[in-house]
Amino acid sequence: MAEYFNEPSRTFNEYLLIPGYSSKECRVENVCLKTPIVKFKAGEEPSLTMNIPLVSAIMQAVSDDRMAVALAKEGGISFIYGSQTIEQQAAMVAKVKSYKAGFVPSDANIRPDQTLQDLLDLKERTGHSTTAVTEDGTSEGKMVGLVTSRDYRISRMDRSTKVREFMTPFEKLTTGKDGISLHDANDMLWENKLNALPIIDDQQRLRYFVFRKDYEAHKQNQDELLDAEKQYIVGAGINTRDYAERIPALVDAGVDVICMDSSEGYSEWQGTTLKWIRDNYGDSVKCGAGNVVDAEGFRYLADAGADFVKIGIGGGSICITREQKGIGRGQASAVQDVARARDEYFKEKGIYIPICSDGGIVYDYHMTLALAMGADFLMLGRYFARFDESPSARLTVNGNYVKEYWGEGSNRARNWQRYDLGGDQKLSFEEGVDSYVPYAGPLSQNVRQSLQKVKSTMCNCGCTSLKELRENSKMTLVSATSIVEGGAHDVIKKDISYNTNR
């Protein structure tokens, strides 16, 4: 007879936090969200921490080098997706590690023989109004001009007009030489009243842009996550098939932490992979494992040598593992169970192994609930897929901007390694869907707003650190009717568009 859990499988939506006593010190500016990402011994400091408790999911539609830089600027870590060639993934990691803060590689480029319509299509895809004109239309090509929104008027120009006819030619541009300091580049921006300064090499090839708008943003990035060499921290996903070739390439590229990407991690495959890492690298390579949903799975991966353990099966917005295979657990129940196991392991072994809640986050307040239930940090897919910095295309569907978002178990990604059970090297059936998510704009302002809500709720609970939140928060189950009561009800909501010019 099967073993049964007495408690139902619960989601974050079934809980609310109960306010606690808030002292005068419980102010948003006093809240610290710093959290460990890898295991450490009692009395010691972890070798790797984050300044915010958010990491981006190991997905094609979410985590590439651009996302990694954007999230590191805010204090989190992106795990660059592993469902690509080893060379491509290692190149993305190397690109993040070589990124110079304030110097932005151009991802909006066009040839001079293309048309205004081509330019408008490019702007639609990227959202950028500053476009480099290079001979071959690549970011590394010889720069021949620049186009901004001031160079053309859509209402008075033919869409077939060639870019060369309205661009600002290179000879009229103010440019900086490759190797210039950020301080001097910013001085050039201000002295010449520019919004963007192209940085070129001796062959007139475009290397970077320095933007005026980034100056203040850089000053505000107090939480940016840097290593000892002042390079951004970056993670990467691996699988349990080609790890012996992939991990050395990622290490050579400078990766700071890796994580096994699997829909279900309580397996000998992950134990074998962790043993290989320890045999070949000792503790110098930090590797997370998962996913699991109960104490037994956590204990197995902890004993196998995982640096952190990821929780969640079937809770992601594009994941259909539960309906396809009938396995999984409500994310709230899974986090609570694994958090208890982590604390028991710490008392027994004196080793604290952080846990990551992966999936089940629908609203911002679910982040606070997951952290209060014991998660050290959260892995998010749909949340980050909505932003400018995600790799997917921005489209217009039914008059609304959306971003494409697909699961690693979808036919589009075909990441069979993530669902590998030692059989044929193929995806036998789908465990993810292909979808759209509402476009939400830049990562920075969205992450800061979400974490402002987390900090505010923590203050309501009388907590100014995540450790205090885990130890001191109070929580209650909610009924279906209390969920209705918690939203706007028994009123007719106004839908007013305010005139901002008043």
Coordinates of C-alpha atoms in Angstrom, one line a residue:
M1 CA 0.0 0.0 0.0
A2 CA 1.3 3.5 -0.9
E3 CA 2.4 5.9 1.8
Y4 CA 0.1 8.8 2.2
F5 CA 0.8 12.3 3.4
N6 CA -1.9 13.5 5.8
E7 CA -1.8 17.2 4.8
P8 CA -3.2 18.3 1.5
S9 CA -0.7 19.6 -1.1
R10 CA -0.9 23.4 -0.6
T11 CA 0.0 26.4 -2.7
F12 CA 1.2 29.9 -1.7
N13 CA -2.3 31.2 -2.5
E14 CA -3.7 29.4 0.5
Y15 CA -1.6 31.4 3.1
L16 CA -1.4 34.9 4.5
L17 CA 1.1 36.3 6.9
I18 CA 0.0 37.7 10.3
P19 CA 1.4 41.1 11.2
G20 CA 3.9 41.2 14.1
Y21 CA 5.1 44.0 16.4
S22 CA 6.9 46.6 14.3
S23 CA 9.4 48.7 16.2
K24 CA 10.7 52.1 15.0
E25 CA 13.6 50.3 13.3
C26 CA 11.2 48.3 11.1
R27 CA 11.5 50.7 8.1
V28 CA 12.0 49.6 4.5
E29 CA 15.4 51.3 4.3
N30 CA 16.6 49.1 7.2
V31 CA 15.6 45.8 5.6
C32 CA 18.5 43.6 4.4
L33 CA 17.8 40.9 1.8
K34 CA 21.2 39.4 1.7
T35 CA 21.1 35.6 1.6
P36 CA 23.5 32.7 1.2
I37 CA 23.5 30.7 -2.0
V38 CA 26.0 27.9 -1.2
K39 CA 26.4 25.8 1.9
F40 CA 28.6 26.8 4.9
K41 CA 29.6 25.5 8.3
A42 CA 28.2 26.8 11.6
G43 CA 30.2 29.8 12.7
E44 CA 31.6 30.5 9.2
E45 CA 30.5 32.8 6.4
P46 CA 29.3 31.4 3.1
S47 CA 31.7 31.8 0.2
L48 CA 29.0 33.1 -2.1
T49 CA 26.0 35.3 -1.1
M50 CA 23.5 37.4 -3.0
N51 CA 22.2 40.9 -2.1
I52 CA 18.7 40.0 -3.1
P53 CA 17.0 36.6 -2.9
L54 CA 16.3 36.2 -6.6
V55 CA 17.8 34.0 -9.4
S56 CA 16.6 33.6 -12.9
A57 CA 15.5 30.2 -14.2
I58 CA 17.7 27.9 -16.4
M59 CA 15.6 28.4 -19.5
Q60 CA 16.1 29.4 -23.1
A61 CA 13.4 32.1 -22.8
V62 CA 14.9 33.6 -19.7
S63 CA 18.6 33.4 -18.9
D64 CA 21.3 34.5 -21.3
D65 CA 24.3 36.8 -20.9
R66 CA 22.2 40.0 -21.1
M67 CA 19.8 38.8 -18.4
A68 CA 22.8 37.8 -16.3
V69 CA 24.3 41.3 -16.4
A70 CA 21.0 43.0 -15.7
L71 CA 20.2 40.8 -12.7
A72 CA 23.8 41.0 -11.2
K73 CA 23.4 44.8 -11.3
E74 CA 20.4 44.4 -9.0
G75 CA 22.2 41.9 -6.7
G76 CA 20.9 38.5 -8.0
I77 CA 22.3 35.7 -10.1
S78 CA 21.2 34.4 -13.5
F79 CA 21.8 30.8 -14.4
I80 CA 22.5 30.8 -18.1
Y81 CA 20.5 28.0 -19.8
G82 CA 22.3 24.7 -20.6
S83 CA 20.1 23.5 -23.5
Q84 CA 22.6 24.8 -26.0
T85 CA 26.1 23.7 -27.1
I86 CA 28.9 23.8 -24.6
E87 CA 30.7 26.4 -26.6
Q88 CA 27.7 28.7 -26.8
Q89 CA 27.0 28.5 -23.1
A90 CA 30.7 29.0 -22.1
A91 CA 30.8 32.0 -24.5
M92 CA 27.8 33.6 -22.7
V93 CA 29.5 33.1 -19.3
A94 CA 32.7 34.6 -20.6
K95 CA 30.8 37.6 -22.0
V96 CA 29.3 38.3 -18.6
K97 CA 32.7 38.0 -16.8
S98 CA 34.3 40.3 -19.3
Y99 CA 31.5 42.9 -19.2
K100 CA 32.7 46.3 -18.3
A101 CA 30.1 48.1 -16.1
G102 CA 28.8 51.1 -18.0
F103 CA 30.0 49.9 -21.4
V104 CA 27.1 48.3 -23.2
P105 CA 27.5 46.0 -26.3
S106 CA 25.2 47.1 -29.0
D107 CA 22.2 44.7 -29.6
A108 CA 20.4 47.0 -32.1
N109 CA 22.4 47.2 -35.3
I110 CA 21.5 47.8 -39.0
R111 CA 23.2 48.1 -42.4
P112 CA 23.1 51.4 -44.3
D113 CA 21.4 49.7 -47.3
Q114 CA 18.4 48.6 -45.2
T115 CA 15.2 50.6 -45.0
L116 CA 13.3 52.7 -42.6
Q117 CA 10.8 49.9 -42.3
D118 CA 13.6 47.5 -41.3
L119 CA 14.7 50.0 -38.7
L120 CA 11.2 50.3 -37.3
D121 CA 10.9 46.5 -37.2
L122 CA 14.2 46.3 -35.3
K123 CA 13.0 48.9 -32.8
E124 CA 9.8 46.9 -32.3
R125 CA 11.8 43.8 -31.5
T126 CA 14.4 45.4 -29.2
G127 CA 12.7 48.4 -27.8
H128 CA 15.8 50.5 -28.4
S129 CA 15.7 53.9 -30.2
T130 CA 19.5 54.2 -30.6
T131 CA 20.7 52.0 -33.5
A132 CA 24.3 51.6 -34.7
V133 CA 24.7 51.5 -38.5
T134 CA 27.6 49.1 -39.3
E135 CA 28.7 47.9 -42.7
D136 CA 27.6 44.3 -42.0
G137 CA 24.8 45.1 -39.6
T138 CA 26.5 43.3 -36.7
S139 CA 27.6 44.8 -33.4
E140 CA 31.3 44.2 -34.3
G141 CA 31.1 45.6 -37.8
K142 CA 32.8 48.8 -39.0
M143 CA 30.6 51.7 -37.8
V144 CA 29.4 54.0 -40.6
G145 CA 26.7 55.9 -38.8
L146 CA 24.1 56.2 -36.0
V147 CA 20.3 56.5 -36.0
T148 CA 18.2 57.9 -33.2
S149 CA 14.5 58.9 -33.1
R150 CA 15.6 62.4 -33.9
D151 CA 16.8 61.4 -37.4
Y152 CA 13.5 60.5 -39.0
R153 CA 9.8 61.4 -39.0
I154 CA 7.6 58.4 -39.8
S155 CA 4.7 60.5 -40.9
R156 CA 6.7 62.3 -43.6
M157 CA 9.1 59.6 -44.9
D158 CA 8.6 56.7 -47.2
R159 CA 9.2 53.4 -45.4
S160 CA 11.4 52.3 -48.2
T161 CA 13.9 55.1 -47.6
K162 CA 17.4 53.7 -47.1
V163 CA 19.0 54.1 -43.7
R164 CA 22.1 55.8 -45.3
E165 CA 19.9 58.7 -46.4
F166 CA 18.8 59.8 -42.9
M167 CA 21.4 58.4 -40.5
T168 CA 24.0 60.7 -38.9
P169 CA 27.2 59.7 -40.7
F170 CA 30.3 58.5 -38.8
E171 CA 32.2 61.7 -39.7
K172 CA 29.7 63.8 -37.7
L173 CA 29.7 61.6 -34.6
T174 CA 31.5 62.1 -31.4
T175 CA 33.1 58.8 -30.5
G176 CA 35.4 57.4 -27.8
K177 CA 38.4 55.1 -28.3
D178 CA 38.4 51.6 -27.0
G179 CA 40.2 51.6 -23.6
I180 CA 38.7 54.9 -22.5
S181 CA 37.8 54.9 -18.8
L182 CA 34.1 55.2 -17.8
H183 CA 34.8 58.4 -16.0
D184 CA 36.3 60.0 -19.2
A185 CA 33.5 58.6 -21.3
N186 CA 30.8 60.1 -19.0
D187 CA 32.7 63.5 -19.2
M188 CA 32.5 63.3 -23.0
L189 CA 28.8 62.7 -22.8
W190 CA 28.2 65.8 -20.7
E191 CA 30.7 68.0 -22.5
N192 CA 29.2 67.2 -25.9
K193 CA 25.5 67.1 -24.7
L194 CA 25.1 63.5 -26.0
N195 CA 22.7 60.8 -25.0
A196 CA 24.9 58.0 -26.4
L197 CA 28.7 57.7 -27.0
P198 CA 29.9 55.0 -29.4
I199 CA 33.2 53.4 -28.4
I200 CA 35.2 52.2 -31.4
D201 CA 38.6 50.5 -31.9
D202 CA 41.4 51.4 -34.3
Q203 CA 39.7 49.7 -37.2
Q204 CA 36.5 51.8 -36.6
R205 CA 34.7 48.7 -35.4
L206 CA 32.0 49.4 -32.8
R207 CA 32.9 48.0 -29.4
Y208 CA 30.4 49.5 -26.9
F209 CA 28.0 52.3 -26.2
V210 CA 28.1 54.5 -23.1
F211 CA 24.6 56.0 -22.3
R212 CA 23.9 59.1 -20.4
K213 CA 20.8 57.4 -18.8
D214 CA 23.1 54.7 -17.4
Y215 CA 25.2 57.1 -15.4
E216 CA 22.6 57.7 -12.7
A217 CA 21.4 54.1 -12.8
H218 CA 25.0 52.9 -12.2
K219 CA 25.2 55.2 -9.2
Q220 CA 21.9 53.7 -7.8
N221 CA 23.1 50.1 -8.2
Q222 CA 24.2 49.8 -4.6
D223 CA 23.4 46.1 -4.6
E224 CA 25.3 45.0 -7.7
L225 CA 26.9 41.6 -7.3
L226 CA 30.6 41.5 -8.0
D227 CA 33.4 39.1 -7.4
A228 CA 36.9 39.9 -6.0
E229 CA 37.9 41.1 -9.5
K230 CA 35.0 43.5 -9.7
Q231 CA 33.3 41.2 -12.3
Y232 CA 29.7 40.3 -12.3
I233 CA 28.7 37.0 -10.6
V234 CA 27.1 34.6 -13.0
G235 CA 25.7 31.0 -12.8
A236 CA 25.0 28.3 -15.4
G237 CA 22.9 25.2 -15.8
I238 CA 24.3 21.8 -16.4
N239 CA 22.7 18.3 -17.1
T240 CA 23.7 14.8 -15.9
R241 CA 24.8 13.6 -19.4
D242 CA 27.6 15.8 -20.7
Y243 CA 28.8 17.3 -17.4
A244 CA 32.4 15.9 -17.8
E245 CA 32.8 18.1 -20.9
R246 CA 30.5 21.0 -20.0
I247 CA 31.7 21.8 -16.5
P248 CA 35.4 22.3 -17.4
A249 CA 34.4 24.6 -20.2
L250 CA 32.2 26.7 -17.8
V251 CA 34.9 26.8 -15.2
D252 CA 37.4 28.0 -17.8
A253 CA 35.0 30.7 -18.8
G254 CA 34.8 31.9 -15.2
V255 CA 31.4 30.6 -14.0
D256 CA 30.8 31.3 -10.3
V257 CA 28.2 28.7 -9.5
I258 CA 26.4 25.9 -11.5
C259 CA 23.2 24.1 -11.0
M260 CA 21.8 20.8 -12.3
D261 CA 18.7 21.4 -14.3
S262 CA 16.3 18.6 -13.9
S263 CA 12.5 18.3 -13.4
E264 CA 13.1 15.7 -10.7
G265 CA 16.4 15.5 -8.9
Y266 CA 16.1 12.6 -6.4
S267 CA 18.1 10.3 -8.6
E268 CA 21.3 8.4 -8.9
W269 CA 22.2 10.5 -11.9
Q270 CA 22.6 13.6 -9.7
G271 CA 24.5 11.7 -7.0
T272 CA 26.9 10.5 -9.7
T273 CA 27.3 14.0 -11.1
L274 CA 28.0 15.5 -7.7
K275 CA 30.6 12.8 -6.9
W276 CA 32.4 13.5 -10.2
I277 CA 32.5 17.3 -9.3
R278 CA 33.9 16.6 -5.8
D279 CA 36.4 14.0 -7.2
N280 CA 37.7 16.5 -9.8
Y281 CA 37.3 19.9 -8.2
G282 CA 36.8 19.3 -4.5
D283 CA 34.8 22.2 -3.1
S284 CA 36.1 24.8 -5.5
V285 CA 33.1 24.3 -7.9
K286 CA 29.8 25.2 -6.3
C287 CA 26.9 23.2 -7.6
G288 CA 23.2 23.2 -6.8
A289 CA 21.0 20.1 -7.2
G290 CA 17.3 19.3 -7.5
N291 CA 14.4 19.5 -7.9
V292 CA 12.9 17.8 -4.9
V293 CA 9.7 18.2 -3.0
D294 CA 10.2 16.4 0.3
A295 CA 12.7 15.9 3.2
E296 CA 13.9 12.5 1.8
G297 CA 14.9 14.1 -1.5
F298 CA 16.7 16.9 0.3
R299 CA 18.6 14.6 2.5
Y300 CA 19.8 12.5 -0.4
L301 CA 21.2 15.5 -2.3
A302 CA 22.6 17.1 0.9
D303 CA 24.6 13.9 1.6
A304 CA 25.7 13.7 -2.0
G305 CA 27.4 17.1 -1.7
A306 CA 25.0 19.6 -3.1
D307 CA 25.8 23.3 -2.3
F308 CA 22.2 24.2 -2.4
V309 CA 19.0 22.3 -3.1
K310 CA 16.2 23.4 -5.5
I311 CA 12.5 22.7 -4.6
G312 CA 9.6 22.3 -6.9
I313 CA 8.0 19.9 -9.4
G314 CA 5.2 21.0 -11.7
G315 CA 4.6 24.4 -10.1
G316 CA 5.9 26.6 -12.9
S317 CA 3.5 28.5 -15.1
I318 CA 4.5 26.7 -18.3
C319 CA 5.1 23.3 -16.6
I320 CA 2.7 20.5 -17.2
T321 CA 4.6 17.7 -15.5
R322 CA 1.8 17.1 -12.9
E323 CA -0.9 16.7 -15.5
Q324 CA 1.3 14.6 -17.8
K325 CA 2.9 12.3 -15.2
G326 CA 0.9 12.8 -12.0
I327 CA 4.0 13.7 -9.8
G328 CA 4.7 16.8 -7.9
R329 CA 3.5 18.7 -4.8
G330 CA 2.0 22.1 -4.0
Q331 CA 4.9 24.5 -3.7
A332 CA 4.0 25.8 -0.3
S333 CA 3.9 22.3 1.2
A334 CA 7.2 21.3 -0.6
V335 CA 9.0 24.4 0.7
Q336 CA 7.8 23.9 4.3
D337 CA 8.8 20.2 4.3
V338 CA 12.3 20.8 2.8
A339 CA 12.9 23.8 5.1
R340 CA 12.3 21.6 8.1
A341 CA 14.7 19.0 6.7
R342 CA 17.4 21.7 6.1
D343 CA 17.1 23.0 9.7
E344 CA 17.3 19.4 11.1
Y345 CA 20.4 18.8 8.9
F346 CA 22.0 21.9 10.2
K347 CA 21.4 20.9 13.8
E348 CA 22.8 17.4 13.1
K349 CA 25.7 18.1 10.9
G350 CA 26.5 21.8 11.6
I351 CA 26.3 22.5 7.8
Y352 CA 23.7 24.9 6.5
I353 CA 22.5 24.1 3.0
P354 CA 20.5 26.9 1.4
I355 CA 17.2 25.9 -0.4
C356 CA 15.8 27.5 -3.5
S357 CA 12.1 27.7 -4.2
D358 CA 11.6 27.1 -7.9
G359 CA 8.0 27.8 -9.2
G360 CA 4.6 28.6 -7.8
I361 CA 5.1 32.4 -7.7
V362 CA 2.1 34.1 -9.2
Y363 CA 1.9 37.4 -7.2
D364 CA 4.7 39.5 -5.6
Y365 CA 3.5 38.6 -2.2
H366 CA 4.1 35.0 -2.9
M367 CA 7.8 35.8 -2.8
T368 CA 7.5 36.9 0.8
L369 CA 5.5 33.9 1.7
A370 CA 8.1 31.5 0.2
L371 CA 10.9 33.3 2.1
A372 CA 8.9 33.2 5.3
M373 CA 8.3 29.5 4.8
G374 CA 12.0 28.9 4.8
A375 CA 13.3 29.4 1.2
D376 CA 16.7 31.2 1.2
F377 CA 16.2 32.4 -2.4
L378 CA 13.7 32.0 -5.3
M379 CA 14.2 30.9 -8.9
L380 CA 11.8 32.7 -11.2
G381 CA 11.0 32.0 -14.9
R382 CA 7.8 33.7 -16.0
Y383 CA 8.6 36.7 -13.8
F384 CA 11.9 37.5 -15.6
A385 CA 10.7 36.4 -19.1
R386 CA 8.5 39.5 -19.2
F387 CA 11.4 42.0 -19.2
D388 CA 13.4 43.7 -21.9
E389 CA 16.5 41.8 -20.9
S390 CA 15.1 38.3 -21.5
P391 CA 16.2 36.6 -24.8
S392 CA 12.8 36.1 -26.3
A393 CA 11.1 38.3 -28.9
R394 CA 8.7 41.1 -28.0
L395 CA 5.6 40.9 -30.1
T396 CA 2.2 42.5 -30.4
V397 CA -0.8 40.2 -29.9
N398 CA -4.3 41.6 -30.0
G399 CA -3.0 45.1 -29.5
N400 CA -0.9 44.2 -26.5
Y401 CA 2.9 43.9 -26.1
V402 CA 3.9 40.4 -25.0
K403 CA 7.1 38.3 -24.7
E404 CA 7.4 34.7 -25.9
Y405 CA 7.9 32.2 -23.1
W406 CA 8.3 28.5 -23.5
G407 CA 9.2 25.6 -21.2
E408 CA 12.4 23.5 -21.4
G409 CA 10.1 20.5 -21.8
S410 CA 8.2 22.0 -24.7
N411 CA 8.6 20.9 -28.3
R412 CA 10.2 24.2 -29.0
A413 CA 13.1 23.7 -26.5
R414 CA 13.2 19.9 -26.6
N415 CA 15.6 19.9 -23.6
W416 CA 15.4 16.1 -23.2
Q417 CA 18.4 16.1 -20.8
R418 CA 16.2 17.9 -18.2
Y419 CA 13.8 14.9 -18.2
D420 CA 16.4 12.2 -18.7
L421 CA 15.8 8.8 -17.1
G422 CA 18.6 7.0 -18.9
G423 CA 16.6 6.1 -22.0
D424 CA 16.7 7.3 -25.6
Q425 CA 18.2 10.7 -26.2
K426 CA 15.0 12.4 -27.1
L427 CA 11.9 14.1 -25.6
S428 CA 9.3 11.4 -25.6
F429 CA 6.4 13.8 -24.7
E430 CA 6.0 17.4 -23.7
E431 CA 6.2 18.5 -20.1
G432 CA 6.1 22.2 -20.9
V433 CA 4.1 24.6 -23.1
D434 CA 4.9 27.4 -25.6
S435 CA 3.2 30.7 -24.5
Y436 CA 3.2 34.4 -24.2
V437 CA 3.6 36.6 -21.1
P438 CA 2.6 40.3 -20.8
Y439 CA 5.5 42.5 -21.5
A440 CA 6.6 44.5 -18.4
G441 CA 9.5 46.7 -19.4
P442 CA 13.0 46.9 -17.9
L443 CA 14.1 44.5 -15.2
S444 CA 15.5 47.1 -12.8
Q445 CA 12.3 49.0 -12.1
N446 CA 10.2 45.8 -11.8
V447 CA 12.6 44.0 -9.5
R448 CA 12.9 47.0 -7.3
Q449 CA 9.2 47.5 -7.0
S450 CA 8.6 43.8 -6.2
L451 CA 11.3 43.8 -3.5
Q452 CA 9.9 47.0 -2.1
K453 CA 6.7 45.1 -1.4
V454 CA 8.7 42.2 0.2
K455 CA 10.5 44.7 2.4
S456 CA 7.3 46.5 3.4
T457 CA 5.6 43.2 4.3
M458 CA 8.7 42.2 6.3
C459 CA 8.4 45.4 8.3
N460 CA 4.7 44.6 9.0
C461 CA 5.9 41.3 10.4
G462 CA 8.5 43.1 12.6
C463 CA 11.5 41.7 10.6
T464 CA 14.5 43.4 9.0
S465 CA 16.3 40.3 7.7
L466 CA 15.4 37.1 6.0
K467 CA 16.6 35.1 9.0
E468 CA 14.3 37.0 11.2
L469 CA 11.4 36.4 8.7
R470 CA 12.0 32.7 8.7
E471 CA 12.2 32.4 12.5
N472 CA 9.6 34.9 13.7
S473 CA 6.9 35.2 11.1
K474 CA 3.4 33.9 11.7
M475 CA 1.1 32.4 9.0
T476 CA -2.5 31.4 8.6
L477 CA -4.3 29.2 6.1
V478 CA -7.1 31.1 4.2
S479 CA -10.5 29.9 3.1
A480 CA -11.9 30.5 -0.4
T481 CA -14.2 33.2 0.9
S482 CA -11.4 35.0 2.7
I483 CA -9.5 35.1 -0.6
V484 CA -12.5 36.9 -2.1
E485 CA -12.6 39.2 0.9
G486 CA -9.0 40.1 0.4
G487 CA -9.5 41.8 -3.0
A488 CA -11.7 44.6 -4.1
H489 CA -15.3 43.5 -3.7
D490 CA -18.9 44.9 -3.5
V491 CA -17.9 48.0 -5.4
I492 CA -17.8 49.2 -9.0
K493 CA -14.2 49.9 -9.8
K494 CA -13.4 53.1 -11.7
D495 CA -11.4 52.8 -14.9
I496 CA -10.0 56.3 -15.4
S497 CA -7.2 57.5 -17.7
Y498 CA -5.7 60.6 -16.1
N499 CA -4.4 63.5 -18.2
T500 CA -0.8 63.8 -17.1
N501 CA -0.4 67.2 -18.8
R502 CA -2.7 68.9 -16.3

